[in-house]
Amino acid sequence: MLNQIVTKIAQKEFARALKFAEGSSVELPFCNDNQERMLYIHIPFCEELCPYCSFHRVRFAEEPGRKYFQALMNEIKIYREKGYKFTGVYVGGGTPTVLIDELAMMLQYVRDNFAIREISVETNPNHLTPEKITILQQAGVNRLSVGVQTFDDALLKKIGRLEKYGSGKLIAEKLENIQGCFDTVNADMIFNFPGQTPLVLKNDLDILLRLQMQQITFYPLMVSTITQSLMDQHIGKVDFSRERKLYKQIAGMLEREYVFSSAWCFSRKKSKNTMIDEYVVDYDEYAGLGSGAIGYLQGICYANTFDINQYIELLHHNKLPLLASRTFARADRIRYDFLMKLFSTKINIDALEQKYDGKFLKTLWKEMIAFMAAGAFRYFAPNLCLTARGRYFWVIMMREFFIAVNNFREFCRRQAGIF
Ligand SMILES: C[S@@+](CC[C@H](N)C(=O)[O-])C[C@H]1O[C@@H](n2cnc3c(N)ncnc32)[C@H](O)[C@@H]1O
Ligand code: SF4
């Protein structure tokens, strides 16, 4: 019951928060501070498209791919000229490693222009070849995040990945071969696929534990409006009422050897690097570069065009490819920080009070009382920490946040003529 209330409130809040104003007047301000920001770069190409995925991606072709990387370089240059300084890079997709030579050149360009401390790149199991791994190491990649989803062959077949990426056994072997090649190797997993029983999930967890993965991100299956019909055809109906039990199973099995880097990201105890998929947790602000990327800079949340040709064309003329934006009022910024920062499972209240001139708790008192009454937090001064129950509430809220973002992406993709 409480979970349904949290779901409903989150749905309403995020639908409101993600109402962007469209138009060509969208502008990004210059930057004259030294705040550490993250550079998110989106590569929207995949060799094969998975039916459950609602990220912005199209089928890969070499020619537009190369032009796209060229456009990215121009976009990076514009941000530098506007005065932004980045210390972390996250390259997501799609599949960023489809054109590894271009990726390496782009990362070199970023490192030449900013004092970068950490680089994270997403990839798929087919790209874990010795050649590509060496190029990624030489490019300074600290964290490689591999899309696994599950090791169960029947489920891999159902989600259209068995033929593309091979059996669970083969994927596990590939992961084993790259252990130690980067500060962090992360496996991206999904739970709550239709037909994914607790036994199937237990086998996945056993394999991850045997591999001693440094980091595991277990996403709850997130279904947006268009993926829903594709899912219905290929995979089946999603039953959200099973989610909590499966999440408890994951947390219960991993908690002995892993710490929570976020409510759904588990980092092996004693591992030295904890960069995670959700850069929104670690960085107050991030720039979004690439077609369909979303950024949050100086209180402005914005999205780039989803039309890849238009993206390339605009940057060819050195114009930022902005599609829509929304300037967050202070109360929105506080709520956004509260949601994102607490996803890491704890927040420092004193630091947030200072950041918001003593207005943090005054703005959020209703939410605080409601979550306290529901047993979501414990306060160990100066930190507010999520309890086990609170961690699941945050899984629900972040799931709904990403579904709202995915719905926005789908709307924009349709506008751009991509289905
Ligand atoms: C954008 S993908 C990039 C990884 C790479 N392209 C691959 O699939 O191997 C990053 C991760 O997002 C997760 N993901 C994609 N669609 C999802 C969905 N509908 N619900 C939950 N997680 C999803 C998957 O775990 C995926 O590996
Ligand atoms: S899950 Fe990865 S490979 Fe599949 S479509 Fe999404 S981004 Fe591409």
Coordinates of C-alpha atoms and ligand atoms in Angstrom, one line a residue:
M1 CA 0.0 0.0 0.0
L2 CA 2.7 2.4 1.1
N3 CA 4.7 1.4 -2.0
Q4 CA 1.8 2.3 -4.3
I5 CA 1.4 5.7 -2.6
V6 CA 5.1 6.4 -3.1
T7 CA 4.7 5.3 -6.8
K8 CA 1.7 7.6 -7.4
I9 CA 3.3 10.6 -5.8
A10 CA 6.5 10.1 -7.7
Q11 CA 4.7 9.7 -11.0
K12 CA 2.8 13.0 -10.4
E13 CA 5.9 14.9 -9.3
F14 CA 8.1 13.8 -12.1
A15 CA 5.5 14.4 -14.8
R16 CA 5.3 18.0 -13.5
A17 CA 9.1 18.5 -13.1
L18 CA 9.8 17.2 -16.6
K19 CA 7.6 19.7 -18.5
F20 CA 10.1 21.3 -20.7
A21 CA 9.6 24.5 -22.6
E22 CA 10.4 23.9 -26.3
G23 CA 12.0 26.5 -28.6
S24 CA 15.0 27.9 -30.2
S25 CA 15.5 30.5 -27.5
V26 CA 17.0 27.9 -25.2
E27 CA 20.4 29.2 -24.2
L28 CA 23.2 27.9 -21.9
P29 CA 24.8 30.6 -19.7
F30 CA 28.5 31.1 -19.6
C31 CA 30.3 29.7 -16.5
N32 CA 32.7 31.7 -14.4
D33 CA 33.1 29.5 -11.3
N34 CA 35.3 26.5 -10.5
Q35 CA 32.7 24.0 -9.6
E36 CA 33.5 20.4 -10.5
R37 CA 31.1 19.2 -13.1
M38 CA 30.6 15.9 -15.0
L39 CA 30.6 15.6 -18.7
Y40 CA 28.0 13.2 -20.0
I41 CA 28.5 12.2 -23.6
H42 CA 25.8 10.2 -25.4
I43 CA 26.6 7.8 -28.3
P44 CA 23.2 6.8 -29.7
F45 CA 24.3 3.8 -31.9
C46 CA 23.9 0.1 -31.4
E47 CA 24.6 -2.8 -33.8
E48 CA 21.3 -4.4 -32.6
L49 CA 18.4 -2.9 -30.9
C50 CA 16.9 -4.6 -27.8
P51 CA 13.1 -4.5 -27.4
Y52 CA 13.0 -3.5 -23.7
C53 CA 15.4 -0.5 -24.1
S54 CA 14.1 3.1 -24.1
F55 CA 17.3 4.9 -24.3
H56 CA 17.9 7.1 -27.4
R57 CA 19.5 4.8 -29.9
V58 CA 19.4 3.9 -33.6
R59 CA 21.0 1.2 -35.6
F60 CA 24.7 1.8 -36.2
A61 CA 26.1 2.8 -39.6
E62 CA 29.7 3.9 -40.0
E63 CA 29.3 7.1 -42.0
P64 CA 26.9 8.9 -39.8
G65 CA 28.8 7.5 -36.8
R66 CA 32.0 9.2 -37.8
K67 CA 30.3 12.4 -38.6
Y68 CA 28.6 12.2 -35.2
F69 CA 32.0 12.0 -33.4
Q70 CA 33.2 15.0 -35.3
A71 CA 30.1 16.9 -34.2
L72 CA 30.8 15.9 -30.6
M73 CA 34.3 17.4 -30.7
N74 CA 32.7 20.7 -31.8
E75 CA 30.2 20.5 -29.0
I76 CA 32.9 19.9 -26.4
K77 CA 34.8 22.9 -27.7
I78 CA 31.8 25.1 -27.3
Y79 CA 31.4 24.1 -23.6
R80 CA 35.1 24.8 -23.1
E81 CA 34.7 28.3 -24.6
K82 CA 31.7 28.9 -22.4
G83 CA 34.0 28.4 -19.4
Y84 CA 32.8 25.0 -18.1
K85 CA 35.4 22.8 -16.3
F86 CA 34.9 19.1 -16.1
T87 CA 36.6 16.6 -13.8
G88 CA 34.7 13.5 -14.7
V89 CA 33.5 12.0 -18.0
Y90 CA 30.7 9.4 -18.5
V91 CA 30.2 8.0 -22.0
G92 CA 26.8 6.3 -22.2
G93 CA 24.6 5.0 -24.9
G94 CA 23.6 3.3 -27.0
T95 CA 26.9 1.5 -27.3
P96 CA 29.8 4.0 -27.0
T97 CA 32.4 1.4 -28.2
V98 CA 30.9 1.0 -31.7
L99 CA 33.7 3.1 -33.2
I100 CA 36.5 2.6 -30.8
D101 CA 39.1 4.7 -32.7
E102 CA 36.8 7.7 -32.7
L103 CA 35.9 7.2 -29.0
A104 CA 39.6 7.0 -28.1
M105 CA 40.3 10.2 -30.1
M106 CA 37.4 12.0 -28.4
L107 CA 38.6 11.0 -24.9
Q108 CA 42.1 12.2 -25.7
Y109 CA 40.6 15.6 -26.8
V110 CA 38.6 15.8 -23.6
R111 CA 41.7 15.0 -21.5
D112 CA 43.7 17.6 -23.4
N113 CA 41.1 20.3 -22.6
F114 CA 40.1 19.5 -19.0
A115 CA 41.7 18.2 -15.8
I116 CA 39.9 14.8 -16.0
R117 CA 40.1 12.5 -13.0
E118 CA 37.7 9.7 -13.9
I119 CA 36.3 8.3 -17.1
S120 CA 33.5 5.7 -17.3
V121 CA 32.4 4.0 -20.5
E122 CA 29.5 1.7 -21.3
T123 CA 29.8 -1.3 -23.6
N124 CA 28.3 -4.6 -24.5
P125 CA 29.7 -8.2 -24.1
N126 CA 30.7 -8.4 -27.8
H127 CA 33.1 -5.6 -27.4
L128 CA 35.2 -7.2 -24.7
T129 CA 38.0 -8.1 -27.1
P130 CA 41.7 -7.8 -26.1
E131 CA 42.1 -5.1 -28.8
K132 CA 39.3 -2.9 -27.6
I133 CA 40.2 -3.4 -24.0
T134 CA 43.8 -2.2 -24.7
I135 CA 42.5 0.9 -26.5
L136 CA 40.2 1.7 -23.6
Q137 CA 43.0 1.3 -21.1
Q138 CA 45.3 3.5 -23.2
A139 CA 42.5 6.1 -23.4
G140 CA 42.5 6.4 -19.6
V141 CA 39.2 4.7 -18.9
N142 CA 38.9 3.9 -15.2
R143 CA 35.5 2.2 -15.2
L144 CA 34.0 -0.1 -17.8
S145 CA 30.3 -0.8 -17.4
V146 CA 29.2 -3.9 -19.3
G147 CA 25.5 -4.6 -20.2
V148 CA 24.8 -8.2 -19.0
Q149 CA 21.1 -8.1 -17.9
T150 CA 21.0 -11.8 -17.0
F151 CA 23.1 -14.9 -17.4
D152 CA 20.0 -17.0 -17.9
D153 CA 19.9 -18.3 -21.5
A154 CA 16.1 -18.7 -21.7
L155 CA 15.7 -15.1 -20.6
L156 CA 18.5 -13.8 -22.8
K157 CA 16.7 -15.5 -25.7
K158 CA 13.4 -13.9 -24.7
I159 CA 14.9 -10.4 -24.5
G160 CA 16.6 -10.9 -27.9
R161 CA 20.2 -11.0 -26.6
L162 CA 21.2 -14.7 -26.8
E163 CA 22.0 -14.7 -30.5
K164 CA 23.6 -11.2 -30.3
Y165 CA 25.8 -11.6 -27.3
G166 CA 26.1 -15.3 -26.7
S167 CA 25.1 -17.5 -23.7
G168 CA 25.3 -16.6 -20.1
K169 CA 28.3 -18.9 -19.7
L170 CA 30.2 -17.1 -22.5
I171 CA 29.4 -13.7 -21.1
A172 CA 30.6 -14.8 -17.6
E173 CA 33.9 -16.0 -19.1
K174 CA 34.4 -12.7 -20.9
L175 CA 33.7 -10.8 -17.7
E176 CA 36.2 -13.0 -15.8
N177 CA 38.9 -12.3 -18.5
I178 CA 38.7 -8.5 -18.0
Q179 CA 38.7 -8.5 -14.2
G180 CA 41.5 -6.2 -13.0
C181 CA 41.8 -4.4 -16.4
F182 CA 40.2 -1.2 -15.0
D183 CA 39.8 0.3 -11.5
T184 CA 36.2 -0.8 -11.8
V185 CA 34.4 -3.3 -14.0
N186 CA 30.7 -3.0 -13.5
A187 CA 28.0 -5.4 -14.6
D188 CA 24.6 -3.9 -15.5
M189 CA 21.9 -6.3 -14.6
I190 CA 18.1 -6.0 -14.8
F191 CA 15.6 -7.5 -12.4
N192 CA 11.8 -8.1 -12.6
F193 CA 11.7 -9.3 -16.2
P194 CA 8.4 -11.2 -16.8
G195 CA 9.3 -14.9 -16.1
Q196 CA 12.4 -14.0 -14.1
T197 CA 11.7 -16.2 -11.0
P198 CA 13.6 -15.9 -7.7
L199 CA 15.5 -19.0 -8.7
V200 CA 16.6 -17.5 -12.0
L201 CA 17.7 -14.4 -10.1
K202 CA 19.5 -16.5 -7.5
N203 CA 21.6 -18.1 -10.3
D204 CA 22.5 -14.7 -11.6
L205 CA 23.6 -13.6 -8.2
D206 CA 25.6 -16.8 -7.6
I207 CA 27.5 -16.1 -10.8
L208 CA 28.2 -12.5 -9.9
L209 CA 29.4 -13.5 -6.5
R210 CA 31.6 -16.3 -8.0
L211 CA 33.1 -13.7 -10.4
Q212 CA 33.7 -11.4 -7.5
M213 CA 32.5 -8.5 -9.7
Q214 CA 33.9 -5.2 -8.4
Q215 CA 30.6 -3.5 -9.0
I216 CA 27.0 -4.6 -9.9
T217 CA 24.2 -2.3 -10.9
F218 CA 20.8 -4.0 -10.6
Y219 CA 18.2 -1.9 -12.4
P220 CA 14.5 -2.6 -11.8
L221 CA 12.9 -3.1 -15.2
M222 CA 11.6 0.3 -16.3
V223 CA 8.9 0.3 -18.9
S224 CA 7.8 3.5 -20.7
T225 CA 4.8 3.8 -22.9
I226 CA 6.3 2.6 -26.3
T227 CA 8.5 0.0 -24.8
Q228 CA 5.4 -1.4 -23.0
S229 CA 3.8 -2.5 -26.3
L230 CA 7.1 -3.9 -27.6
M231 CA 7.6 -5.7 -24.3
D232 CA 4.1 -7.1 -24.4
Q233 CA 4.8 -8.6 -27.9
H234 CA 8.2 -10.0 -27.1
I235 CA 8.6 -10.5 -23.4
G236 CA 5.3 -10.2 -21.6
K237 CA 3.5 -8.0 -19.0
V238 CA 5.6 -6.5 -16.2
D239 CA 4.3 -7.2 -12.7
F240 CA 5.5 -4.4 -10.4
S241 CA 4.1 -6.2 -7.3
R242 CA 7.0 -8.7 -7.5
E243 CA 9.7 -6.0 -7.6
R244 CA 10.0 -5.5 -3.8
K245 CA 10.6 -9.2 -3.1
L246 CA 13.2 -9.5 -5.8
Y247 CA 14.9 -6.4 -4.6
K248 CA 15.1 -7.8 -1.1
Q249 CA 16.6 -11.0 -2.5
I250 CA 19.3 -9.0 -4.3
A251 CA 20.2 -6.8 -1.4
G252 CA 20.1 -9.8 1.0
M253 CA 22.5 -11.8 -1.1
L254 CA 24.9 -8.9 -1.9
E255 CA 25.0 -7.1 1.4
R256 CA 27.6 -9.4 2.9
E257 CA 30.3 -8.6 0.3
Y258 CA 29.1 -5.3 -1.1
V259 CA 28.3 -1.8 0.1
F260 CA 25.5 0.3 -1.4
S261 CA 26.9 3.0 -3.7
S262 CA 23.3 3.8 -4.5
A263 CA 20.0 2.0 -3.7
W264 CA 20.6 -0.2 -6.8
C265 CA 24.4 -0.1 -7.3
F266 CA 26.6 -2.4 -5.2
S267 CA 30.4 -1.9 -4.9
R268 CA 32.6 -4.6 -3.5
K269 CA 33.8 -3.8 0.0
K270 CA 37.4 -2.4 0.0
S271 CA 37.3 -1.6 -3.8
K272 CA 39.2 1.7 -4.2
N273 CA 37.1 3.3 -6.9
T274 CA 33.4 3.9 -6.5
M275 CA 32.4 5.8 -9.6
I276 CA 28.9 4.7 -10.5
D277 CA 26.3 4.7 -13.3
E278 CA 24.3 7.4 -11.6
Y279 CA 26.7 10.3 -12.0
V280 CA 23.7 12.5 -10.9
V281 CA 24.4 11.2 -7.4
D282 CA 28.1 12.1 -7.3
Y283 CA 28.0 15.5 -9.2
D284 CA 25.7 18.4 -8.4
E285 CA 25.7 19.4 -12.1
Y286 CA 26.5 17.8 -15.4
A287 CA 26.5 18.8 -19.0
G288 CA 24.7 16.6 -21.5
L289 CA 26.5 16.3 -24.9
G290 CA 25.4 14.3 -27.9
S291 CA 22.0 13.7 -29.5
G292 CA 19.2 13.3 -27.0
A293 CA 21.5 13.9 -24.0
I294 CA 20.0 15.6 -20.9
G295 CA 22.1 18.1 -18.9
Y296 CA 21.6 20.0 -15.6
L297 CA 23.7 23.2 -15.4
Q298 CA 23.3 26.3 -13.2
G299 CA 19.7 25.2 -12.3
I300 CA 18.7 24.7 -15.9
C301 CA 17.7 21.2 -17.0
Y302 CA 18.0 20.9 -20.8
A303 CA 17.8 18.3 -23.6
N304 CA 19.6 18.2 -27.0
T305 CA 17.9 17.4 -30.2
F306 CA 17.0 13.8 -30.8
D307 CA 17.3 14.2 -34.6
I308 CA 20.9 12.9 -35.3
N309 CA 21.2 14.6 -38.7
Q310 CA 20.0 17.9 -37.2
Y311 CA 22.5 17.4 -34.4
I312 CA 25.4 16.9 -36.8
E313 CA 24.2 19.9 -39.0
L314 CA 23.9 22.3 -36.1
L315 CA 27.3 21.5 -34.8
H316 CA 28.8 21.8 -38.2
H317 CA 27.8 25.5 -37.9
N318 CA 29.1 25.6 -34.3
K319 CA 25.6 25.9 -32.8
L320 CA 24.6 24.1 -29.6
P321 CA 21.9 21.5 -30.5
L322 CA 19.5 22.5 -27.7
L323 CA 15.9 21.3 -28.1
A324 CA 14.2 22.3 -24.8
S325 CA 14.9 23.4 -21.3
R326 CA 13.4 24.2 -17.9
T327 CA 14.8 26.5 -15.3
F328 CA 14.3 25.0 -11.9
A329 CA 13.0 27.3 -9.1
R330 CA 14.8 27.0 -5.8
A331 CA 12.2 24.6 -4.4
D332 CA 12.6 22.4 -7.5
R333 CA 16.4 22.4 -7.1
I334 CA 16.1 21.4 -3.4
R335 CA 13.7 18.5 -4.3
Y336 CA 16.0 17.4 -7.1
D337 CA 19.0 17.4 -4.8
F338 CA 17.1 15.6 -2.1
L339 CA 16.0 12.8 -4.5
M340 CA 19.4 12.4 -6.3
K341 CA 21.7 12.7 -3.2
L342 CA 19.7 10.4 -1.0
F343 CA 19.8 7.8 -3.8
S344 CA 23.4 7.3 -2.6
T345 CA 21.6 6.1 0.6
K346 CA 22.8 9.1 2.8
I347 CA 22.9 12.9 2.7
N348 CA 24.7 15.4 4.8
I349 CA 21.9 17.7 6.1
D350 CA 24.4 20.4 7.4
A351 CA 26.0 20.7 4.0
L352 CA 22.6 21.0 2.2
E353 CA 21.4 23.6 4.7
Q354 CA 24.5 25.6 4.0
K355 CA 24.1 25.2 0.2
Y356 CA 20.5 26.4 0.4
D357 CA 21.0 29.2 2.9
G358 CA 19.1 27.4 5.7
K359 CA 16.1 26.7 3.5
F360 CA 16.6 22.9 2.9
L361 CA 14.5 21.5 5.7
K362 CA 12.1 24.4 5.6
T363 CA 11.2 23.5 2.0
L364 CA 11.1 19.8 2.6
W365 CA 9.5 19.5 6.0
K366 CA 6.3 17.8 4.7
E367 CA 8.3 15.1 2.8
M368 CA 10.6 14.7 5.8
I369 CA 7.7 14.0 8.2
A370 CA 6.1 11.6 5.7
F371 CA 9.2 9.6 5.1
M372 CA 10.2 9.6 8.8
A373 CA 6.7 8.3 9.7
A374 CA 7.1 5.6 7.0
G375 CA 10.4 4.5 8.6
A376 CA 12.5 5.5 5.6
F377 CA 15.3 7.3 7.4
R378 CA 17.6 7.3 10.4
Y379 CA 19.5 10.4 11.5
F380 CA 23.1 9.9 12.5
A381 CA 24.2 13.6 12.8
P382 CA 25.0 15.2 10.4
N383 CA 23.8 12.4 8.0
L384 CA 20.3 11.3 7.1
C385 CA 20.6 7.6 6.1
L386 CA 18.1 5.4 4.3
T387 CA 16.9 2.4 6.1
A388 CA 16.3 -0.9 4.3
R389 CA 12.7 0.2 3.7
G390 CA 13.8 3.6 2.6
R391 CA 16.2 2.1 0.1
Y392 CA 13.3 0.4 -1.6
F393 CA 11.2 3.6 -1.6
W394 CA 14.2 5.2 -3.4
V395 CA 14.2 2.4 -5.9
I396 CA 10.6 3.1 -6.6
M397 CA 11.2 6.9 -6.9
M398 CA 14.2 6.6 -9.2
R399 CA 12.4 4.0 -11.3
E400 CA 9.5 6.4 -11.8
F401 CA 12.0 9.3 -12.4
F402 CA 13.7 7.3 -15.2
I403 CA 10.3 6.2 -16.7
A404 CA 9.3 9.9 -16.8
V405 CA 12.6 10.7 -18.5
N406 CA 12.1 7.8 -20.9
N407 CA 8.6 9.0 -21.8
F408 CA 10.0 12.4 -22.5
R409 CA 12.7 10.8 -24.7
E410 CA 10.1 8.8 -26.6
F411 CA 8.0 11.9 -27.2
C412 CA 11.0 13.7 -28.6
R413 CA 12.1 10.6 -30.7
R414 CA 8.6 10.5 -32.2
Q415 CA 8.8 14.3 -33.0
A416 CA 12.2 13.6 -34.7
G417 CA 10.6 10.8 -36.8
I418 CA 12.4 7.9 -35.0
F419 CA 10.3 5.0 -33.8
Ligands
LIG1 C1 22.2 2.2 -22.2 S1 22.6 0.6 -21.9 C2 24.3 0.5 -22.5 C3 24.9 -0.9 -22.4 C4 25.0 -1.7 -23.7 N1 24.5 -1.0 -24.9 C5 24.4 -3.0 -23.6 O1 23.2 -3.1 -23.7 O2 25.1 -4.0 -23.4 C6 22.9 0.6 -20.1 C7 22.1 -0.3 -19.3 O3 20.8 0.2 -19.1 C8 20.0 -0.8 -18.7 N2 18.6 -0.7 -19.3 C9 18.3 -0.6 -20.6 N3 17.0 -0.6 -20.7 C10 16.4 -0.7 -19.5 C11 15.1 -0.8 -19.0 N4 14.1 -0.7 -19.8 N5 14.9 -1.0 -17.7 C12 16.0 -1.1 -16.8 N6 17.3 -1.0 -17.2 C13 17.5 -0.8 -18.5 C14 20.7 -2.1 -19.1 O4 21.1 -2.8 -17.9 C15 21.8 -1.6 -19.9 O5 22.9 -2.5 -19.9
SF4_2 S1 20.3 -2.3 -24.1 FE1 22.2 -1.5 -24.9 S2 22.5 -2.7 -26.9 FE2 20.4 -2.9 -26.3 S3 19.4 -1.3 -27.4 FE3 19.8 -0.5 -25.3 S4 21.7 0.5 -25.5 FE4 21.5 -0.7 -27.3

